[in-house]
XYZ file of C-alpha atoms in Angstrom:
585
model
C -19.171 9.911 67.772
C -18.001 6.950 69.380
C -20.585 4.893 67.843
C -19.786 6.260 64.692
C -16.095 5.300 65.143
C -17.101 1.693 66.764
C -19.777 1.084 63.421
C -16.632 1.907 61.225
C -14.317 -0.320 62.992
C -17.054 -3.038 62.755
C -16.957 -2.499 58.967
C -13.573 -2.170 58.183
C -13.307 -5.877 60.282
C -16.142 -7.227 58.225
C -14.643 -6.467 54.944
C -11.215 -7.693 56.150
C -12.843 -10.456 57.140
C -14.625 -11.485 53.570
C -11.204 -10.603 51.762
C -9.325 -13.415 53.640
C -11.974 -15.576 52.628
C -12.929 -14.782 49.364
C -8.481 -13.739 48.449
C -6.115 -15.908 46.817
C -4.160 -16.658 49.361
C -7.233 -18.319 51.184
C -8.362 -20.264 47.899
C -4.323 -21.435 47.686
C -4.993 -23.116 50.970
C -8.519 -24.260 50.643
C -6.994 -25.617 47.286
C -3.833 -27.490 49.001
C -6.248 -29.062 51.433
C -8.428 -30.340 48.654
C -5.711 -31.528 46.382
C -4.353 -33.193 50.218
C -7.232 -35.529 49.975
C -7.379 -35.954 46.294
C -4.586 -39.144 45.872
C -6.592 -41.714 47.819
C -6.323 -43.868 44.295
C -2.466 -44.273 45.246
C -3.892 -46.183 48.094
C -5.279 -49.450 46.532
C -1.741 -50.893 47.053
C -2.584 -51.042 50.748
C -6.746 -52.435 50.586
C -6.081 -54.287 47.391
C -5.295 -57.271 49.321
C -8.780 -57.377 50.997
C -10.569 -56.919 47.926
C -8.325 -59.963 46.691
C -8.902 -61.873 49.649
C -12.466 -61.118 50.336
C -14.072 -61.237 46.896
C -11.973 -64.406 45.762
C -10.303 -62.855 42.673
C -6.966 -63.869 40.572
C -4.402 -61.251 39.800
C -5.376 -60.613 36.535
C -9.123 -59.919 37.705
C -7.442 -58.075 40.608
C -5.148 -55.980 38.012
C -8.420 -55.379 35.652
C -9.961 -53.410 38.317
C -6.766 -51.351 39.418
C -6.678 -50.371 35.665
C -10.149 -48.755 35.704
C -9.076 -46.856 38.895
C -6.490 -45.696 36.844
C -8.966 -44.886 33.766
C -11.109 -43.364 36.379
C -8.751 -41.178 37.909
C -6.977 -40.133 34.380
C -9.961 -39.554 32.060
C -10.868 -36.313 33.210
C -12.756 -34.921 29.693
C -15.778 -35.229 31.192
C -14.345 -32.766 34.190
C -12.366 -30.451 32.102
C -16.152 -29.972 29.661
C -18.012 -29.049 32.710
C -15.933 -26.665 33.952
C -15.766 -25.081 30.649
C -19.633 -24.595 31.148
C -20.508 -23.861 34.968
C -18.916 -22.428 37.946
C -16.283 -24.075 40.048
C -18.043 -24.989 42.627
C -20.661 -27.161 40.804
C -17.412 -28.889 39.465
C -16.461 -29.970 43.488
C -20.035 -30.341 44.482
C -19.780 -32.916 41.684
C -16.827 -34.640 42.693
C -17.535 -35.077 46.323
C -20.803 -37.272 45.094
C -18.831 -39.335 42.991
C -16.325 -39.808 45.280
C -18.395 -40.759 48.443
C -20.795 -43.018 45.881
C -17.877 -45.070 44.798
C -16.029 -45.822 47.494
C -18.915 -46.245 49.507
C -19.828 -49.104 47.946
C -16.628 -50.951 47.781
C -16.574 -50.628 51.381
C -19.681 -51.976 51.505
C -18.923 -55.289 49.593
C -15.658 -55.758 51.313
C -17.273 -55.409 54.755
C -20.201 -57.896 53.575
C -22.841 -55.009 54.300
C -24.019 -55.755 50.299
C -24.398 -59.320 48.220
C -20.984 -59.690 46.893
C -21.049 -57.429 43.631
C -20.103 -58.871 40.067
C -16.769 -57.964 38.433
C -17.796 -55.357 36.179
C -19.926 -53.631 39.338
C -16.125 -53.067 41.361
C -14.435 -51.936 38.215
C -17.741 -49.381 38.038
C -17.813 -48.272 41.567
C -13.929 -48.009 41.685
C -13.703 -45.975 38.346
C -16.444 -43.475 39.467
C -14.488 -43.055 43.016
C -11.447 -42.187 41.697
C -12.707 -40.291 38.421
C -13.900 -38.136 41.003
C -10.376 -37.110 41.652
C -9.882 -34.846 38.383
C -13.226 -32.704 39.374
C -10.609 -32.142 42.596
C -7.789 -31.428 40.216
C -9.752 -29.218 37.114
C -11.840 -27.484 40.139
C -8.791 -26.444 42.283
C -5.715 -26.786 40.321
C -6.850 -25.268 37.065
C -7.926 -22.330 39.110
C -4.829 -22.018 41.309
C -2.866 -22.158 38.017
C -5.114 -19.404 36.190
C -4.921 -16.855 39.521
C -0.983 -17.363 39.358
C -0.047 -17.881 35.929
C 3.944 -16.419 36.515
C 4.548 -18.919 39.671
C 2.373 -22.275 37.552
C 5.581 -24.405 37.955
C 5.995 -24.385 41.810
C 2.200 -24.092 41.856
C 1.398 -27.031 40.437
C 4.192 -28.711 41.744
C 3.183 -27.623 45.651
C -0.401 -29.062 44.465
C 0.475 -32.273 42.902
C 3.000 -32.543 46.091
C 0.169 -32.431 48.516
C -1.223 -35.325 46.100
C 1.796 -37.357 46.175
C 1.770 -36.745 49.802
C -2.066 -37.744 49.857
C -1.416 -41.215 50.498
C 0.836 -41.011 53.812
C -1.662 -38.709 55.405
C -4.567 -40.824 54.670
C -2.714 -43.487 56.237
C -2.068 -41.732 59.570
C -5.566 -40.683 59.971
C -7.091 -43.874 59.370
C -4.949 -44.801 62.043
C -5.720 -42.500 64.701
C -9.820 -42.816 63.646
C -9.950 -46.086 63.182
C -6.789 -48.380 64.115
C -5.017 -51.042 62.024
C -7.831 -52.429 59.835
C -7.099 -51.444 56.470
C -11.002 -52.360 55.093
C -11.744 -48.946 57.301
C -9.279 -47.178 55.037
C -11.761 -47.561 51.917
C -14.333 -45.934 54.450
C -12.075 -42.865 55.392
C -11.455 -42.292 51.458
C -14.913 -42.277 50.681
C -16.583 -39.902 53.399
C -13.079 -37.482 54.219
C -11.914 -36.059 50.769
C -16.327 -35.137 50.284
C -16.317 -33.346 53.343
C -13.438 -31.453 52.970
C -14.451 -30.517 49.050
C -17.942 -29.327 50.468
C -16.297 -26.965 53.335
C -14.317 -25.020 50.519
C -16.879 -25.826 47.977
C -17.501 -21.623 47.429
C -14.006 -20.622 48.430
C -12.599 -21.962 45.566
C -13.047 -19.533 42.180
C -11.219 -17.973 39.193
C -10.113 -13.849 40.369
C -8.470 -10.994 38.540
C -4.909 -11.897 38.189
C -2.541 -9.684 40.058
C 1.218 -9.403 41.038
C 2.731 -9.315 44.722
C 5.874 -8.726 45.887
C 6.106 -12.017 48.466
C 4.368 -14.299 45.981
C 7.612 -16.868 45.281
C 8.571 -16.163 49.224
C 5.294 -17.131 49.995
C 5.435 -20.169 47.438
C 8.727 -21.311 49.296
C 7.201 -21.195 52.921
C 4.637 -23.725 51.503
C 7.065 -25.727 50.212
C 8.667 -25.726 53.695
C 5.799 -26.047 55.580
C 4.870 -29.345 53.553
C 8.340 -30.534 53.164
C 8.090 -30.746 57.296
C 4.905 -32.159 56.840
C 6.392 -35.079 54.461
C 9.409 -35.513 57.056
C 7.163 -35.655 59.893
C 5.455 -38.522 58.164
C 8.010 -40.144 56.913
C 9.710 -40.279 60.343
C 6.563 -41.721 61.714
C 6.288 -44.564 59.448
C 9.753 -45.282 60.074
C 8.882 -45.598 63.832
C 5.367 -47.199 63.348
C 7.475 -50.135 61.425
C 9.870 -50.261 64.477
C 7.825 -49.652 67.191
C 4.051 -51.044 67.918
C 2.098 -47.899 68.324
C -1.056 -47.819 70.444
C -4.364 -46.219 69.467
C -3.382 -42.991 71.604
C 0.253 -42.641 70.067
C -1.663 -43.091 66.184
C -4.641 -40.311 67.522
C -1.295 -38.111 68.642
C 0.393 -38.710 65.388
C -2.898 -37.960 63.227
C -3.343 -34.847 65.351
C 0.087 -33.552 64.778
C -0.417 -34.324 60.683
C -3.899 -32.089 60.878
C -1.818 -29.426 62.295
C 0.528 -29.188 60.248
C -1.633 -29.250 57.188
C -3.481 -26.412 58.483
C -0.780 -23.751 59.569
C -0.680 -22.314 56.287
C -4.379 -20.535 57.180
C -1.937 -18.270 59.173
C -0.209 -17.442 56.188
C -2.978 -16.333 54.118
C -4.195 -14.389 56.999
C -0.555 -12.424 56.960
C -0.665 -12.016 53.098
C -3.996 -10.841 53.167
C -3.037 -8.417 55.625
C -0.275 -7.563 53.589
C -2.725 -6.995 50.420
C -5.165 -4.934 53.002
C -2.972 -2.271 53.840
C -0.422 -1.942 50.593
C -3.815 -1.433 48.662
C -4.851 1.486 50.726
C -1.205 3.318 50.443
C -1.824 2.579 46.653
C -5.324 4.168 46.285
C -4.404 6.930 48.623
C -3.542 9.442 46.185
C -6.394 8.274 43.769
C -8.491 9.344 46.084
C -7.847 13.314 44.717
C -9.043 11.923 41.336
C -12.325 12.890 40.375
C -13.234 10.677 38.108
C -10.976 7.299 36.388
C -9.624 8.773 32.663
C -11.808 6.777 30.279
C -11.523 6.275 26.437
C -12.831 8.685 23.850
C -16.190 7.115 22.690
C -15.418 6.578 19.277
C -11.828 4.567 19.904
C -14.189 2.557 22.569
C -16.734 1.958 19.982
C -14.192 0.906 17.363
C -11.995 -1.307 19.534
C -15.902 -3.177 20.524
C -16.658 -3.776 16.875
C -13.058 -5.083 16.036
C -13.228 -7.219 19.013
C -16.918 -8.473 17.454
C -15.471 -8.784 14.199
C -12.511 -10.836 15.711
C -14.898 -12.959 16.807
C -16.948 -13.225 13.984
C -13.921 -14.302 11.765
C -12.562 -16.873 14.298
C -16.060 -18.672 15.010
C -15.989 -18.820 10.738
C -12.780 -20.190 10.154
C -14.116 -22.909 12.409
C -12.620 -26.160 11.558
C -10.340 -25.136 8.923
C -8.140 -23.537 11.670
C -7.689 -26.705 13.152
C -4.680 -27.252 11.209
C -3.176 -24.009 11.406
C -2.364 -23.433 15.059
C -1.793 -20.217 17.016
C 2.028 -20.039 17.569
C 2.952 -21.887 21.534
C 1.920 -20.332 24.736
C -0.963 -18.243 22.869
C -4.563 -20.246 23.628
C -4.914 -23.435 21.397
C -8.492 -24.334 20.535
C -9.427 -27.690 21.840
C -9.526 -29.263 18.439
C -5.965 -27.503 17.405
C -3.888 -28.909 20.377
C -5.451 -32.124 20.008
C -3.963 -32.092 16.345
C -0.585 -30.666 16.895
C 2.533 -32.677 16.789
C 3.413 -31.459 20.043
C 0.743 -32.814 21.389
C 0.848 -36.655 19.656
C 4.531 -36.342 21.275
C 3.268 -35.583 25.043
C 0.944 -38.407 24.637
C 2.555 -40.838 23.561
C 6.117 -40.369 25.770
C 3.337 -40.056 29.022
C 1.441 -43.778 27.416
C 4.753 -44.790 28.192
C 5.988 -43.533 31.307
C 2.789 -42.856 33.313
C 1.450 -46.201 32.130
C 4.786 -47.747 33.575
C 4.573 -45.806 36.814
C 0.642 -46.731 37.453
C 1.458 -50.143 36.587
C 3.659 -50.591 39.120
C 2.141 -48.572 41.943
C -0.908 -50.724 41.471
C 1.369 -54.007 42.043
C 4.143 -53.130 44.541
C 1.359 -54.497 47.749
C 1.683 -58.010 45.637
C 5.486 -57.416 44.683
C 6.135 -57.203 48.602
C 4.717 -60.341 48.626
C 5.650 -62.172 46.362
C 9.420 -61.142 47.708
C 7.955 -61.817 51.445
C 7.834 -58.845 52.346
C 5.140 -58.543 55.711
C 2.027 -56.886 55.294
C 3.514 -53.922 57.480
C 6.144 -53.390 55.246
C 4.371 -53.688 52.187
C 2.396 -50.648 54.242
C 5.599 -48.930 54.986
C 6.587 -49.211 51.458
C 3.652 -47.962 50.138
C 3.728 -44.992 52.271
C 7.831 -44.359 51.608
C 6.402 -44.259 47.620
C 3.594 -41.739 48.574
C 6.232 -39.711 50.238
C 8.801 -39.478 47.818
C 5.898 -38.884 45.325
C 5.980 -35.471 46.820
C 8.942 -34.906 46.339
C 9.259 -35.596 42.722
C 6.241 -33.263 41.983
C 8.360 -30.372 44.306
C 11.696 -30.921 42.596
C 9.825 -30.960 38.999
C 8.182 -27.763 39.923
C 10.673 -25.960 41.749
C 13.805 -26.828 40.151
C 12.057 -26.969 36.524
C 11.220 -23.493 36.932
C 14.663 -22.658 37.996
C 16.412 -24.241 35.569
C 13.696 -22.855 32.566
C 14.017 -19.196 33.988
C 17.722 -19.207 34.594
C 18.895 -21.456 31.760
C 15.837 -21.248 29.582
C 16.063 -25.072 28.970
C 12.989 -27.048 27.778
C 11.298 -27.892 30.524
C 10.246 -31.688 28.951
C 14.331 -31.865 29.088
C 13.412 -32.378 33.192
C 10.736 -35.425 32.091
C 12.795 -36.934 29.698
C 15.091 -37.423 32.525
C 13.011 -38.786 34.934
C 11.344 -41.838 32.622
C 15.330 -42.920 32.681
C 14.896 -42.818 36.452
C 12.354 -45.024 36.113
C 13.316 -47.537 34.279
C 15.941 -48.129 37.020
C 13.526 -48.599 39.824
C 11.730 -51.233 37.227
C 15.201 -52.722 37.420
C 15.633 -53.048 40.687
C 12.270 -55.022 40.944
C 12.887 -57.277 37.954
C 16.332 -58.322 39.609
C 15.742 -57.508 43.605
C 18.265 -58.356 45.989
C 17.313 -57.902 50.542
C 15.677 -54.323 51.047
C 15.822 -53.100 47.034
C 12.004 -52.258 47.135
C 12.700 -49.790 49.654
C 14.817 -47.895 46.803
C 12.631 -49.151 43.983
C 9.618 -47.333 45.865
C 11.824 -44.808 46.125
C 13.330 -43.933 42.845
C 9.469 -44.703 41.204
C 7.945 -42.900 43.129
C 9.741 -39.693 42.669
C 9.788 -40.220 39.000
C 6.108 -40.870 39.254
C 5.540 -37.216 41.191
C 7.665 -35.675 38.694
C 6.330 -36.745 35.718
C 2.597 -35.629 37.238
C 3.999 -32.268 37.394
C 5.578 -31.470 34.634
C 2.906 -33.075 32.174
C 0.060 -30.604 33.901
C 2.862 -27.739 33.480
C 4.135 -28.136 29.851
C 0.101 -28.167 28.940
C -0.269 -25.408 30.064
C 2.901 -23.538 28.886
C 2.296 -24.826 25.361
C -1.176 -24.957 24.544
C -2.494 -21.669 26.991
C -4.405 -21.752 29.408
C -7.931 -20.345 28.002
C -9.386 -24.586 27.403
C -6.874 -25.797 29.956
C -9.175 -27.767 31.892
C -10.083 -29.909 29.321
C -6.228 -30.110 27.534
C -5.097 -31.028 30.537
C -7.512 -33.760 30.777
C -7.191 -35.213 27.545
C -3.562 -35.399 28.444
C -3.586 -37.485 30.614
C -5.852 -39.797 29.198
C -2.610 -41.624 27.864
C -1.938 -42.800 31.435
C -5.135 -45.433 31.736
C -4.595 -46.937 28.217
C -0.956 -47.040 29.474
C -2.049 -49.382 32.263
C -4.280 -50.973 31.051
C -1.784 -52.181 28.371
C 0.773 -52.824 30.562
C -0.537 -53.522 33.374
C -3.156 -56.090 32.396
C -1.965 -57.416 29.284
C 1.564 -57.788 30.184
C 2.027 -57.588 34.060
C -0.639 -59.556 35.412
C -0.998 -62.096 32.560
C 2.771 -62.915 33.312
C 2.410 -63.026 37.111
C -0.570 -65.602 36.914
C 1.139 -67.588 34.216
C 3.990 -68.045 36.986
C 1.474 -68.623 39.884
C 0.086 -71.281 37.341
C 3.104 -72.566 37.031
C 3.881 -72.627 40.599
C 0.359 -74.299 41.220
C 1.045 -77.186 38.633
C 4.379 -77.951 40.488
C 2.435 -78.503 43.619
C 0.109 -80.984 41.990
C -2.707 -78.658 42.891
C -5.689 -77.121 41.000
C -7.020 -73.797 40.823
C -10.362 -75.023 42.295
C -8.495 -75.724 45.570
C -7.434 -72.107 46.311
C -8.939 -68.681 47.191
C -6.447 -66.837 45.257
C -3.938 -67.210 43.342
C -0.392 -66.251 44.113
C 2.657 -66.057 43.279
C 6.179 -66.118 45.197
C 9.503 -65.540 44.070
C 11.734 -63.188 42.180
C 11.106 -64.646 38.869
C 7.169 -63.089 39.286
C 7.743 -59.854 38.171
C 11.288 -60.300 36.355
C 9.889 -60.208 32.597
C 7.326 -58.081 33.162
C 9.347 -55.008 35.089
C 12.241 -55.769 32.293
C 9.781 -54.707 30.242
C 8.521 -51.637 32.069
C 12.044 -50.444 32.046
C 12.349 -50.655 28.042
C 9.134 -49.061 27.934
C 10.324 -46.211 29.909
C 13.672 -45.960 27.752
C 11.516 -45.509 24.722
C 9.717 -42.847 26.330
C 11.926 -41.253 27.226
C 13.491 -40.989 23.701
C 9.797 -39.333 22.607
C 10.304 -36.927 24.967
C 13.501 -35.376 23.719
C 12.326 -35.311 20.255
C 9.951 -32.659 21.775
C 12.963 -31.145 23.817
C 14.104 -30.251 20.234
C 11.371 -28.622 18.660
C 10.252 -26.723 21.536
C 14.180 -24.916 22.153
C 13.738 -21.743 20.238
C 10.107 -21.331 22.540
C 11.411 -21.988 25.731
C 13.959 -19.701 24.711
C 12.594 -16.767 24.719
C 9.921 -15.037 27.185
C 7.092 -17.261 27.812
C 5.089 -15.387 30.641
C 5.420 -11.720 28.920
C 1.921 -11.641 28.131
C 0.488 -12.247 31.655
C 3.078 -9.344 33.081
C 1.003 -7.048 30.684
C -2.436 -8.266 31.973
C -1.639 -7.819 35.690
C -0.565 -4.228 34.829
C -4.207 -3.888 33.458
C -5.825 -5.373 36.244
C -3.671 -3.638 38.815
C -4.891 -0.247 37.918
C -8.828 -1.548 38.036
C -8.397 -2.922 41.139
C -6.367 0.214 42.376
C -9.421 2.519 41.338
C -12.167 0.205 42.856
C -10.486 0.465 45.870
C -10.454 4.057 45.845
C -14.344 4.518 44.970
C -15.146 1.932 47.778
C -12.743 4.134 50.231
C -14.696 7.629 49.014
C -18.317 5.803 49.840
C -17.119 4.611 53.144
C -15.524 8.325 54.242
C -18.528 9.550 52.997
């Protein structure tokens, strides 16, 4: 008897045991740790200067290869396709190659382990590293979003805050692992982020949606829990710029991040829990039932031909429903939100702001010094940008979905707003005074978190979610031809043309420097004046979509997913029970 009793505790561990692994609440954390690593590309600020110095290149050459990072780690189609045609983890297992490949090799040729590589080789390997990060985001964030479709504001912005937030942890690990050589950092961003994608590789999959009652409390202990973590780094970088730090205080400091980053296991453990033993008061009385009420056979057999015949006619229409879209929030066709006005707005007011924001992530190491700025406060304001990058993405998603829920205003009203938020931090690097890159960094990057956040979250809100990992993805593909105008054609094409002009004044050719550079405040003072006109305008797109979207935002926009947890609540309810009956019996 005792045996008996011991074998069924055994059992009833096991199973409690796969649930945590295989819930939601476990693949929310295994996600947040993914998505942790997945923002190394916010990082080349810090190494760029190696690469500069090491392989001998101009800015221009220098800016070239930031913009394919940034068509690497926005052109996500090919990310968003796959996933539409094999399972999740395939999609990671994918990533983590590409990732480790890429980086790999810069490393490599930076360290002098390789011949030094040709132009269009780095723009390759640093295009493949970071295009790995969107099989991170369509693997992990497309899922979390499709598990919790009523919460996919302060989802995604909890997700794309660990992101933002990406940068400052890299930086204290690399630290503790491998001190104050920032060629090491490459290293860490092309081994860690793989490794952590191939622990959670199977954790990580699309489940029966369902409600539960602690689902925005949980939500908001997240947000705490990373909010402390962003503090706790931001205080640290504050005291790593005042105080020199040995190699025990930076293994401390990378120890405490780690921890921190994994407490919320104990809260999927609790919800779990939670789920455990609410589902067995719920199937209780089911138990008594005999058998689940099914449909007549004849309304089952008519509702399976009408759904075949639904089929039938929308495969026909084919691409003469391209034009004639589903009304917004229902599930767009690829080809149909591609089309849509909506969508031409979105991409073009995000080719403005997004391009503006990458552009000048990619150039604040050289606007530090070109302002002379020291290389550990160019670090410092790096990580202050990574930082507040979280908490742009948190505000949009938090405070968007508070504002759309309890005042059922647009939510691209919220990203309107923050291009104009931009386009002062452009200011305040075109015309700098002592310490204004410290706010710059700042103000950009919270309007560059933000505007992450609520681009993923309007997709998703107005196009549906069934071909979301590849809307999504084509999205974004505004932000590399963004850069790449910007930043290339405009940016670095005006900062050499004032390092050439700086050059000339010496009486100096380019032959008789490594690199060229350029110091002052008139190196950037077009080019960001610019920026901040191009965020205006983009900001004026925006609200033209503010406008036609009212009378939609209006109204109830998650009714429909209400009605399919209902559905699925009752399944699960009665699997439970039959799984209860086999075990008592």
């Amino acid at each position: 008897m005792a045996t008996t009793a011991s074998g069924s505790s055994g059992y009833v561990c096991c199973r409690f045991f796969l649930q945590v692994i295989t819930g939601r609440w476990f693949m929310m954390f295994a996600s947040f740790l993914i998505m942790a690593c997945a923002g190394a590309t916010y990082l080349f600020g810090v190494y760029s200067k190696d690469i500069k110095s090491t392989l001998g290149y101009d800015q221009s050459t220098l800016n070239l290869m930031s913009t394919f990072k940034d068509l690497g780690a926005n052109v996500g189609v090919l990310s968003g396709l796959l996933a539409e045609v094999t399972p999740t983890w395939f999609v990671l297992l994918v990533g983590a190659l590409m990732n480790f490949t890429g980086y790999f090799m810069i490393w490599l040729a930076v360290t002098k382990r390789v011949a030094t590589p040709k132009v269009w080789q780095m723009c390759a390997y640093i295009c493949i590293g970071a295009n790995s990060q969107n099989f991170a985001n369509t693997g992990s964030l497309v899922t979390c979003v499709k598990n919790f479709p009523q919460r996919r504001g302060m989802m995604l912005g909890l997700m794309k805050g660990f992101v933002g937030l990406s940068g400052a942890i890299f930086t204290q690990i690399y630290y503790a692992i491998y001190g104050n050589d920032s060629k090491f950092l490459i290293l860490l961003i092309g081994w860690f982020p793989a490794a952590i994608s191939l622990v959670f590789v199977y954790n990580i999959r699309a489940m029966k949606i369902s409600t539960h009652p602690n689902e925005t409390k949980v939500l908001h202990e997240y947000l705490g829990i990373a909010t402390v973590l962003a503090l706790l780094i931001m205080a640290l970088t504050i005291a790593q710029k005042k105080v020199p730090f040995s190699h025990t205080a930076y293994l401390f400091s990378g120890v405490a991040v780690c921890f921190i980053m994994f407490s919320p296991f104990l809260i999927a453990i609790r919800e779990e829990f939670y789920t455990w033993r609410n589902r067995e008061q719920l199937t209780a009385p089911i138990r008594l039932v005999d058998e689940a009420p099914t449909l007549p056979e004849t309304e089952m057999k008519s509702e399976i031909e009408y759904e075949s015949m639904e089929t039938k006619e929308a495969s026909a229409s084919g691409c003469s429903s391209i034009f004639k879209p589903p009304k917004r929030g229902e599930d767009f066709s690829i080809l149909q939100a591609l089309f849509s006005i909506d969508m031409f707005l979105v991409f073009l007011g995000t080719f403005c702001g997004l391009g503006c924001s990458l552009t000048a992530v990619d150039n604040l190491g050289q606007i530090g010094e070109s302002l002379g700025y020291p290389y550990q406060a160019v670090s410092t304001v790096v990580s202050l940008l990574s930082i507040w990058n979280y908490f742009g993405r948190v505000f949009a998603g938090f405070v968007s979905e508070s504002i759309l829920l309890k005042y059922k205003r647009p939510r691209p009203l919220i990203m309107s707003l923050v291009f104009l938020l931009a386009a002062v931090g452009d200011l305040l690097i075109a015309f700098p005074w002592p310490g204004s890159v410290y706010l710059a960094s700042l103000l950009l990057g919270f309007s560059f978190g933000a505007q992450q956040t609520l681009l993923f979250t309007i997709v998703s809100e107005l196009f549906g979610l069934k071909y979301y990992a590849t809307l999504f993805n084509c999205a974004q593909l505004s932000s590399p031809l963004g850069s790449f105008v910007l930043n290339v054609r405009i940016v670095g094409k005006l900062y050499d043309k004032e390092a050439w002009k700086q050059l000339a004044a010496k009486g100096m050719a380019r032959s008789m420097v490594k690199e060229l550079t350029c110091i002052g405040k008139q190196c950037y003072r077009l080019s960001f004046s610019i920026l901040a006109a191009t965020n205006t305008f983009g900001s004026i797109v925006i609200l033209v979509l503010v406008l036609k979207t009212r009378k939609y935002y209006g109204g109830d926009i998650y009714k429909r997913f209400r009605d399919e947890i209902a559905e699925n609540e009752k399944e699960m309810a009665l699997k439970s029970a039959q799984e209860m009956q086999m075990v008592e019996s």
